[in-house]
Amino acid sequence: MERVLEAAKKISDKAEVYYIEYGSDTVSFENAGFKDVESRIQSGLGLRIIKDDKLGFAYTKNPSQREELIRNALDSLKGGVDGSFDFPCTKDLPVPDTYDPSLKRYQMPGW
Amino acid sequence: MFEKLRAMLSKTSAQYADIRYEVKKETKIVFNGRELFNIGANSTDGFVARVLKNGGLSSVAFTRAADADKAVRIAEENALLMSRFSDKPVEFAKTKVIKDTFLPRLDEDPRGISLDEKLRLTESYNALALRHERVVTTNIYYNETVREKYFLSAEGTEIREDLVTTSIGGLITARDGTLTQNVRVAAGSSKGFGLLRNREDEFEKRTGIVLDLLNAEPASGGVYNVVLNQDLAGVFTHEAFGHFSEADLIEDSTMREKMQIGAKLGNEALTIIDDPTIPGQLGFYRYDDEGVRARPVTLMRKGALTGRLHSRRTAAAFGEDITGHCVAEDYRYAPIVRMGNIFIENGEKTLKDLLEMLDDGLYILDAKGGQTSGENFTFGAQYGYIVKGGRIKNMIRDINISGNLYHTLQNITAVGNDLILCETGGCGKGQLNIRSCHGGPHILVNGVVIGGI
C-alpha cells in the first residue's frame, strides 16, 4: 500500500489508497436439500488521485502491478471529474472494533 | 504460469481438481448526452480452484497466489461437506486431455489502441445522434473486456486462451412534447476493434428510427400473426427456449419432463443450434472454463428436441455427451452452463415471402428488455409496422409480446433465409455473460399476444 501511495504521490498533487481483504462462504439450499457451497478469499486495491484539480481513479486485485494501476488512474483524469477538494485524513483515526465474538457461538445444527 | 498453477494443486488428494488463473482488463467510456460520464481502464486478476472429492464438488475464488494452499484446503473441506450432505454424488463426464494455446486472430487488437482514439470514436458516434434537435439525450458507451485465461487440471489439461470483447452502443432517446421514445444501438464482436470503425451508418439508421417513432402510432393490443425480425427471433430463442436447454437449469425442475430428447416440441420448420465455434461471432471460444473443447449442438431439428448444453457434471448426470458449454464470467466465479451463439437455422423464405404469407398482421423488430416466468415469456419490442396485404404500412410503437414457449414453438410456421447474429449481449444467469450471442432469420409466428392500447 505504502509503495503504491509513494509512487502515486510523485505523479499527482494528492493521492489516496484504499485496500480491502475479505472472505465469504455461500451455502445454498434447493427444495430443502443442500445444493452448493462456494468460498471466496478476495483482496483489492483502489487508487484515487487529484491532479490539476481533476479526480482520477483505478483499481486492481494485484498490488504488484503498480505502474499499470497508476497509468490507469492518470488515464481516467480525461473524464474531467472535478477534484477541487481534499481527501479525508484518516491516518490517526481510531480503529473501531465492530466484530462481536459471540457470533462464533452460532452454528448450523448438526454440522 | 502453468508451473505455478501445478504447484498450487499439488497438495490436494482429491479425485479431481482444476485451477483457472485469469487477468481481466476492462476499458469503459460512457457518455450521458454530451457529458463524458466515465472513462478509464482497470486490470484485475485472480484464481478459481475446484475440487471433486468423495463425490462432492466445490470451488474457491481467491486473488492472492499466497492464499493458494488455504484456498485448496477450504475447497477440499467444502467438497467433503457436499459429499456428506448431498444424496447425489457428483461425477465428471470424461474429456480429452488437451495442451493448447489459442489466441484468436483479431482485426485490430484493442490492447494496442490508445484510450484517446477509443474516446474519439465513441464521441463521434454519440455526436451523430445528438445533432438532431429532437434527440434529447443519449447513453453511449465503449466497452472492452479482455480475459487472458490459463486453465490447468489434475488430469493434465493445460490451456491458454484469450477472450477479447469490444463494443460501442447504448440508447438514443428522442422527445416530442410529452412523447418520449428510445432505441438501442450496438456494434461489437469478439473479433477486435476493427469492426467498431466505420459504423456511422448504423448510428444514423438507429437515430432515424427513434425520430420516426415520434410520429408512430401506439400498438393496439390483441392477438396477431406476426413476422419477427432477426433480433427478436434470437431473443425468443435464447430466453424462452435456450435456457431450458441448459442442463443445470432443468435437472431438478419439472421442466425436465417436457425437455426429453426426441420430444416433438416445435413446428417442422424449426431447427435451433448453439455453436460457440463460429469465428469472430460474439459468443466464439475454443475451450470452455472446464477445458472442454466446444462443439456445435443441434438443440432442435425440425421441431424435435435433439440435444442440450452441458458441463462435465451435468453430462454425467444426464448420461449425455459433453458439449463444452461451461463458462464463467471471470476469475471471481466457478463456471456454469451457458449458451454460446444460439440461433434458429436459416430456412428458405425471403422477408418478402414471409410478409406475403402473413398477409395482414404486424412486422415487429428488435428486442427491448423482457422476462420469462417458467414457460411463459414477455418481451418488449423497439418498433414495428402494420402489414396489410403483405405490404408494410404505418409504423407502430410501445409494443409488448407475450406467449407460452411451447405454443410459440408450434406456431413458428415459416423461417426466413437471412440469419443474423447479434453484436452485443448480456445474459445474467447468476453471473453476467457479455458474450452471450443470439440470432436467427426473420420468422413468421401465428397467434401472438401483443400488448398495447
XYZ file of C-alpha atoms in Angstrom:
564
model
C 0.000 0.000 0.000
C 2.721 2.441 1.046
C 4.721 1.803 -2.126
C 1.685 2.451 -4.329
C 0.989 5.653 -2.390
C 4.596 6.833 -2.685
C 4.634 6.185 -6.431
C 1.249 7.880 -6.903
C 2.305 10.983 -4.967
C 5.133 11.538 -7.457
C 2.775 11.958 -10.407
C -0.169 13.701 -8.754
C -0.980 16.537 -6.387
C -2.855 14.304 -3.915
C -3.259 10.544 -3.655
C -5.272 8.063 -1.607
C -5.057 4.261 -1.440
C -7.840 2.012 -0.208
C -7.099 -1.673 0.396
C -9.564 -4.344 1.434
C -9.398 -8.050 2.191
C -12.486 -10.152 2.727
C -13.644 -13.732 2.788
C -17.087 -15.219 2.294
C -18.816 -18.598 2.306
C -22.081 -19.016 0.419
C -24.246 -22.029 1.205
C -27.349 -22.639 -0.887
C -30.300 -24.976 -0.493
C -32.904 -26.030 -3.036
C -36.117 -27.968 -2.377
C -34.992 -28.304 1.264
C -31.790 -30.042 0.115
C -28.165 -28.927 0.388
C -27.248 -27.625 -3.062
C -23.887 -25.885 -3.051
C -21.158 -24.211 -1.047
C -18.772 -21.649 -2.526
C -15.987 -19.724 -0.808
C -14.077 -16.584 -1.686
C -10.860 -15.054 -0.406
C -10.613 -11.679 -2.084
C -8.491 -8.579 -1.867
C -8.334 -5.392 -3.874
C -6.725 -2.010 -4.016
C -8.245 1.279 -5.181
C -6.248 4.389 -6.014
C -7.675 7.916 -6.183
C -5.522 10.804 -7.348
C -6.110 14.512 -7.781
C -4.068 16.338 -10.385
C -4.671 19.887 -11.614
C -7.975 19.827 -9.693
C -9.207 16.760 -11.616
C -10.062 13.438 -9.984
C -8.711 10.096 -11.253
C -9.425 6.531 -10.125
C -8.248 2.990 -10.838
C -8.370 -0.351 -9.058
C -6.607 -3.692 -9.154
C -6.574 -7.049 -7.411
C -2.821 -7.213 -7.664
C -0.842 -4.527 -5.782
C 2.367 -5.616 -7.529
C 1.022 -4.084 -10.770
C 1.781 -0.574 -9.519
C 2.768 1.008 -12.813
C -0.345 -0.141 -14.664
C -2.565 0.979 -11.776
C -1.047 4.456 -11.780
C -1.210 4.729 -15.570
C -4.890 3.766 -15.471
C -5.588 6.370 -12.779
C -3.803 9.004 -14.883
C -5.831 7.993 -17.962
C -9.078 8.389 -16.047
C -8.255 12.086 -15.464
C -9.509 12.561 -19.048
C -13.010 12.219 -17.613
C -12.570 15.731 -16.235
C -14.295 14.956 -12.916
C -13.975 17.901 -10.529
C -11.263 17.297 -7.950
C -11.170 20.628 -6.155
C -11.299 19.066 -2.692
C -9.053 17.263 -0.214
C -9.118 13.567 0.579
C -10.136 12.837 4.184
C -7.201 12.464 6.528
C -7.686 9.062 8.178
C -4.150 8.354 9.374
C -4.716 8.884 13.085
C -8.328 7.781 13.354
C -9.059 5.054 15.940
C -9.978 1.634 14.531
C -13.452 0.723 15.804
C -13.920 -2.890 16.871
C -17.072 -3.954 15.018
C -16.723 -7.722 15.474
C -18.811 -9.455 18.128
C -17.067 -12.709 19.176
C -20.390 -14.152 20.385
C -21.188 -14.738 16.685
C -18.931 -17.785 16.914
C -21.499 -19.495 19.134
C -23.950 -19.698 16.231
C -23.520 -22.989 14.415
C -25.554 -24.789 11.804
C -27.497 -27.516 13.642
C -25.929 -30.925 13.099
C -22.751 -29.565 11.420
C 2.286 -19.760 -15.097
C 1.364 -23.436 -15.565
C 4.224 -24.467 -13.229
C 2.814 -22.155 -10.587
C -0.725 -23.499 -11.070
C 0.512 -27.103 -10.935
C 2.256 -26.399 -7.636
C -0.956 -24.908 -6.239
C -2.869 -28.136 -6.931
C -0.049 -30.444 -5.862
C -1.184 -30.800 -2.260
C -4.712 -31.933 -2.942
C -5.663 -35.568 -2.533
C -8.946 -35.091 -4.404
C -10.084 -37.408 -7.188
C -10.191 -34.360 -9.471
C -9.059 -30.750 -9.207
C -8.597 -27.850 -11.587
C -7.468 -24.268 -11.338
C -8.001 -21.248 -13.562
C -5.984 -18.043 -13.485
C -7.220 -15.000 -15.336
C -6.129 -11.457 -15.961
C -9.144 -9.314 -16.793
C -8.601 -5.936 -18.412
C -11.579 -3.654 -18.816
C -11.862 -0.293 -20.535
C -15.030 1.733 -20.258
C -16.080 5.066 -21.715
C -19.591 6.381 -21.055
C -21.350 9.438 -22.427
C -24.616 10.648 -20.926
C -25.767 13.081 -23.558
C -22.817 15.348 -24.286
C -21.266 14.760 -20.865
C -18.343 12.343 -20.623
C -19.629 10.456 -17.600
C -16.944 7.812 -17.136
C -13.612 6.919 -18.681
C -10.937 4.541 -17.536
C -9.218 1.201 -17.719
C -8.643 -1.331 -14.967
C -6.719 -4.571 -14.731
C -7.631 -7.242 -12.200
C -6.682 -10.883 -11.791
C -7.411 -13.936 -9.690
C -7.748 -17.689 -9.384
C -10.605 -20.187 -9.134
C -9.830 -23.671 -7.803
C -12.329 -26.523 -7.994
C -12.093 -29.798 -6.130
C -14.098 -33.005 -6.595
C -13.667 -35.266 -3.588
C -15.746 -38.252 -2.456
C -18.493 -37.162 -4.854
C -18.623 -33.592 -3.546
C -17.729 -30.659 -5.833
C -16.754 -27.249 -4.531
C -14.925 -24.134 -5.675
C -12.943 -21.303 -4.115
C -12.125 -17.976 -5.759
C -9.050 -16.153 -4.496
C -6.937 -13.242 -5.625
C -3.526 -13.679 -3.973
C -1.201 -16.501 -5.012
C -0.064 -16.680 -1.384
C -3.570 -17.845 -0.412
C -3.448 -20.888 -2.725
C -2.801 -23.521 -0.038
C -5.542 -22.125 2.161
C -7.940 -21.907 -0.785
C -7.355 -25.504 -1.904
C -7.765 -26.697 1.700
C -11.103 -24.831 2.000
C -12.235 -26.274 -1.340
C -11.449 -29.795 -0.098
C -13.296 -29.222 3.180
C -16.299 -27.825 1.331
C -16.256 -30.737 -1.138
C -16.298 -33.209 1.750
C -19.189 -31.293 3.305
C -21.041 -31.543 -0.013
C -20.405 -35.277 -0.205
C -21.726 -35.814 3.354
C -24.946 -33.872 2.889
C -25.783 -34.443 -0.777
C -27.663 -37.551 -1.889
C -26.310 -37.343 -5.449
C -22.546 -37.948 -5.750
C -21.028 -35.720 -8.444
C -19.265 -37.376 -11.363
C -17.494 -35.736 -14.281
C -18.015 -36.983 -17.830
C -14.740 -37.934 -19.457
C -12.977 -35.437 -21.684
C -9.767 -35.395 -23.694
C -6.576 -34.168 -22.078
C -5.606 -31.041 -24.023
C -2.475 -28.925 -24.177
C -3.091 -25.899 -26.365
C -2.659 -22.169 -26.666
C -5.397 -20.357 -28.552
C -5.052 -16.632 -29.072
C -7.728 -15.761 -31.648
C -6.748 -13.687 -34.645
C -8.116 -10.169 -34.228
C -8.980 -7.429 -36.673
C -7.030 -4.796 -34.689
C -6.165 -5.744 -31.122
C -7.773 -3.127 -28.841
C -4.858 -3.511 -26.406
C -2.713 -1.687 -28.973
C -5.070 1.264 -29.440
C -4.850 4.352 -27.256
C -7.604 5.396 -24.896
C -7.687 8.732 -26.743
C -8.566 7.028 -30.013
C -11.298 4.953 -28.355
C -12.678 8.140 -26.815
C -12.694 9.986 -30.154
C -14.556 7.165 -31.917
C -17.189 6.874 -29.169
C -17.626 10.647 -29.089
C -18.077 10.825 -32.863
C -20.883 8.211 -32.850
C -22.531 9.930 -29.903
C -22.416 13.258 -31.764
C -24.181 11.741 -34.789
C -27.277 11.127 -32.681
C -27.104 14.352 -30.711
C -27.010 16.667 -33.717
C -30.753 16.119 -34.187
C -32.827 18.614 -32.233
C -35.423 16.104 -31.079
C -32.813 13.696 -29.724
C -32.854 14.851 -26.115
C -30.232 12.547 -24.658
C -28.073 9.504 -25.246
C -26.316 6.910 -23.164
C -23.492 5.715 -25.392
C -20.676 3.521 -24.107
C -17.453 1.900 -25.256
C -16.793 -1.420 -23.507
C -13.695 -3.525 -23.886
C -13.095 -6.690 -21.879
C -10.003 -8.834 -22.312
C -9.793 -12.131 -20.422
C -6.352 -13.719 -20.539
C -7.007 -17.239 -19.227
C -4.842 -20.112 -18.020
C -6.560 -23.414 -17.192
C -4.886 -26.453 -15.659
C -6.461 -29.686 -14.458
C -5.059 -32.555 -12.407
C -5.850 -34.775 -15.417
C -3.099 -32.991 -17.358
C -5.004 -30.401 -19.403
C -3.206 -27.064 -19.858
C -4.964 -24.401 -21.916
C -4.086 -20.793 -22.537
C -6.842 -18.804 -24.275
C -7.734 -15.151 -24.741
C -11.263 -13.758 -24.997
C -11.369 -10.226 -26.367
C -14.750 -8.469 -26.487
C -15.312 -4.936 -27.772
C -18.498 -2.967 -28.269
C -19.848 0.533 -28.802
C -23.536 1.085 -28.290
C -26.253 2.278 -25.982
C -29.507 4.131 -26.004
C -30.758 7.083 -28.074
C -33.738 8.975 -26.663
C -35.954 11.405 -28.586
C -38.855 13.541 -27.424
C -41.678 15.493 -28.990
C -43.868 17.281 -26.478
C -44.901 14.685 -23.910
C -43.976 11.694 -26.084
C -40.597 10.092 -25.350
C -39.175 7.190 -27.346
C -35.857 5.365 -27.366
C -33.981 2.777 -29.399
C -30.841 0.784 -28.794
C -27.770 0.796 -30.975
C -24.936 -1.713 -30.879
C -21.747 -2.594 -32.689
C -19.376 -5.205 -31.380
C -17.890 -8.670 -31.550
C -15.106 -10.958 -30.379
C -13.103 -10.080 -33.471
C -11.321 -6.923 -32.374
C -11.518 -3.156 -32.642
C -11.731 -3.039 -36.448
C -15.417 -3.943 -36.516
C -16.215 -0.838 -34.477
C -14.855 1.507 -37.124
C -16.928 2.936 -39.975
C -20.236 2.200 -38.279
C -21.672 5.675 -38.849
C -24.479 4.186 -40.965
C -25.695 2.077 -38.035
C -25.822 5.062 -35.665
C -27.550 7.193 -38.345
C -30.082 4.427 -39.042
C -30.945 3.961 -35.366
C -31.283 7.714 -34.884
C -33.651 7.810 -37.866
C -35.780 5.066 -36.277
C -36.159 6.860 -32.947
C -37.134 10.083 -34.743
C -39.694 8.178 -36.846
C -41.102 6.653 -33.644
C -42.179 10.151 -32.585
C -44.682 10.012 -35.450
C -45.668 6.366 -34.968
C -48.977 5.217 -33.559
C -49.225 3.071 -30.415
C -49.756 -0.640 -30.972
C -53.320 -1.878 -30.492
C -53.488 -4.834 -28.131
C -54.750 -8.129 -29.481
C -53.783 -11.466 -30.979
C -51.919 -11.172 -34.281
C -49.973 -13.173 -36.770
C -46.550 -11.536 -36.874
C -43.208 -11.537 -38.605
C -40.367 -11.116 -36.094
C -37.012 -9.792 -37.248
C -33.687 -11.491 -36.553
C -33.021 -9.870 -33.183
C -36.454 -10.693 -31.778
C -36.280 -14.237 -33.152
C -32.903 -14.556 -31.439
C -34.076 -13.188 -28.088
C -37.043 -15.576 -28.134
C -34.667 -18.442 -28.941
C -32.284 -17.507 -26.124
C -34.700 -16.528 -23.377
C -37.743 -18.711 -23.916
C -36.104 -21.857 -25.334
C -32.344 -21.692 -24.805
C -32.341 -21.526 -21.024
C -34.333 -24.771 -20.873
C -31.617 -26.340 -22.999
C -29.128 -25.606 -20.219
C -28.914 -28.880 -18.328
C -28.205 -27.310 -14.934
C -31.391 -25.215 -15.089
C -33.745 -28.124 -15.687
C -32.074 -31.005 -13.880
C -34.092 -30.602 -10.679
C -37.116 -28.916 -12.242
C -40.446 -30.105 -13.594
C -39.314 -28.762 -16.999
C -37.052 -31.791 -17.309
C -40.069 -33.996 -18.066
C -41.040 -31.790 -21.012
C -37.493 -31.335 -22.325
C -36.938 -35.013 -23.165
C -34.678 -35.738 -26.115
C -36.913 -36.744 -29.025
C -39.923 -34.780 -27.795
C -41.728 -33.023 -30.636
C -41.934 -29.537 -29.209
C -41.798 -27.279 -32.235
C -43.015 -26.796 -35.778
C -41.406 -28.798 -38.580
C -39.918 -25.523 -39.892
C -37.795 -25.010 -36.804
C -34.170 -26.048 -36.259
C -32.197 -24.464 -33.405
C -28.430 -24.700 -32.916
C -25.937 -23.454 -30.360
C -22.480 -23.137 -31.862
C -19.672 -21.357 -29.971
C -17.163 -22.318 -32.678
C -18.128 -19.677 -35.284
C -15.024 -17.458 -35.538
C -15.491 -13.744 -34.981
C -19.018 -14.008 -33.591
C -19.681 -12.578 -30.156
C -20.072 -15.979 -28.474
C -16.954 -17.521 -30.016
C -14.481 -19.570 -27.951
C -12.472 -22.747 -28.450
C -12.402 -24.186 -24.914
C -14.829 -23.687 -22.073
C -13.751 -22.990 -18.476
C -13.539 -26.713 -17.701
C -11.023 -27.238 -20.502
C -13.557 -28.947 -22.776
C -13.407 -28.186 -26.494
C -16.657 -26.504 -27.550
C -18.741 -28.077 -30.276
C -21.931 -27.108 -32.092
C -25.061 -28.681 -30.624
C -28.283 -29.066 -32.582
C -30.829 -28.470 -29.850
C -33.900 -28.903 -32.042
C -34.153 -30.413 -35.507
C -37.388 -29.961 -37.473
C -39.274 -29.378 -34.253
C -37.895 -32.361 -32.292
C -35.583 -31.894 -29.305
C -32.190 -33.382 -30.200
C -29.665 -32.046 -27.688
C -28.850 -29.829 -24.748
C -25.937 -27.877 -23.311
C -23.704 -29.426 -20.670
C -20.944 -29.092 -18.159
C -18.911 -32.194 -17.344
C -21.047 -32.672 -14.241
C -24.427 -32.387 -15.968
C -23.304 -34.517 -18.924
C -22.533 -37.345 -16.470
C -25.762 -36.750 -14.528
C -27.894 -36.882 -17.710
C -25.827 -39.640 -19.339
C -25.306 -37.435 -22.412
C -22.233 -36.248 -24.353
C -20.180 -33.267 -23.183
C -20.586 -30.125 -25.277
C -18.105 -27.552 -23.916
C -20.658 -25.024 -22.619
C -19.453 -24.484 -19.033
C -18.342 -20.869 -18.808
C -17.540 -18.387 -16.013
C -17.978 -14.622 -16.025
C -14.377 -14.141 -14.905
C -11.817 -15.066 -12.200
C -14.377 -14.493 -9.432
C -16.652 -17.372 -10.420
C -16.780 -21.131 -10.946
C -18.173 -21.942 -14.403
C -21.839 -22.746 -15.070
C -23.681 -23.960 -18.175
C -24.113 -21.129 -20.694
C -25.192 -20.636 -24.287
C -22.573 -19.550 -26.832
C -24.040 -18.481 -30.198
C -27.649 -19.707 -30.205
C -29.751 -19.257 -33.334
C -32.572 -20.510 -35.496
C -31.127 -22.113 -38.606
C -31.867 -20.492 -41.952
C -34.925 -21.628 -43.872
C -35.711 -20.762 -47.473
C -38.121 -17.820 -47.359
C -37.216 -14.229 -48.122
C -38.647 -11.438 -46.000
C -40.953 -10.619 -48.931
C -42.209 -14.235 -48.947
C -42.879 -14.103 -45.198
C -44.763 -10.809 -45.449
C -46.879 -12.207 -48.282
C -47.621 -15.319 -46.207
C -48.500 -13.036 -43.283
C -50.885 -11.023 -45.474
C -52.442 -8.986 -42.628
C -50.632 -8.670 -39.307
C -47.637 -6.977 -37.717
C -43.926 -6.816 -38.544
C -42.069 -6.393 -35.236
C -38.412 -5.530 -34.811
C -35.657 -5.558 -32.200
C -35.972 -6.610 -28.593
C -36.216 -4.187 -25.710
C -35.984 -5.975 -22.395
C -38.215 -8.752 -21.208
C -38.613 -11.600 -18.795
C -39.568 -15.231 -18.594
C -41.525 -16.996 -15.904
C -41.406 -20.750 -16.317
C -42.610 -21.480 -19.831
C -44.215 -18.045 -20.306
C -42.406 -15.008 -21.655
C -42.913 -11.291 -22.167
C -40.603 -9.200 -24.355
C -40.680 -5.573 -25.347
C -40.027 -4.598 -28.963
C -38.373 -1.390 -30.103
C -40.658 -0.742 -33.080
C -42.883 -2.345 -35.656
C -45.158 -1.876 -38.648
C -48.704 -2.744 -39.582
C -48.756 -5.138 -42.543
C -51.744 -5.185 -44.910
C -51.976 -7.436 -47.928
C -48.319 -8.401 -47.454
C -47.174 -4.763 -47.626
C -45.541 -2.753 -44.852
C -47.702 0.211 -43.808
C -47.682 2.506 -40.753
C -45.031 2.387 -38.031
C -46.141 1.384 -34.514
C -44.568 1.932 -31.089
C -44.926 0.741 -27.456
C -45.137 -2.966 -28.300
C -45.055 -5.949 -25.948
C -45.140 -9.604 -26.941
C -46.370 -12.325 -24.601
C -46.629 -16.024 -25.063
C -46.082 -19.556 -23.957
C -42.842 -21.225 -25.084
C -44.386 -24.476 -26.316
C -47.346 -22.863 -28.090
C -44.984 -20.412 -29.784
C -42.550 -23.146 -30.887
C -45.505 -24.851 -32.609
C -46.722 -21.572 -34.107
C -43.478 -20.639 -35.898
C -44.754 -21.718 -39.278
C -42.116 -20.331 -41.652
C -38.458 -19.378 -41.381
C -36.502 -16.862 -43.432
C -33.113 -17.187 -45.151
C -31.447 -14.092 -43.700
C -29.792 -15.247 -40.448
C -28.056 -12.523 -38.442
C -26.287 -12.958 -35.100
C -26.322 -10.117 -32.574
C -23.268 -7.936 -31.954
C -23.644 -7.314 -28.224
C -25.164 -9.377 -25.462
C -25.520 -9.750 -21.739
C -27.116 -12.760 -20.118
C -27.469 -12.574 -16.356
C -27.889 -16.144 -15.159
C -26.326 -15.562 -11.746
C -23.206 -14.357 -13.494
C -23.023 -11.892 -16.384
C -22.077 -13.288 -19.779
C -21.266 -10.366 -22.060
C -20.547 -12.758 -24.934
C -23.975 -14.358 -24.937
C -24.953 -14.236 -28.598
C -28.320 -14.936 -30.193
C -29.805 -14.621 -33.618
C -31.967 -16.024 -36.334
C -33.569 -15.208 -39.642
C -36.949 -13.498 -39.920
C -39.706 -15.848 -38.722
C -43.467 -15.997 -39.176
C -45.374 -16.693 -35.946
C -49.115 -17.189 -35.725
C -51.358 -16.125 -32.853
C -49.043 -13.906 -30.827
C -50.456 -11.834 -27.949
C -49.473 -8.197 -28.430
C -49.821 -5.760 -25.580
C -50.763 -2.208 -26.408
C -53.594 0.260 -26.088
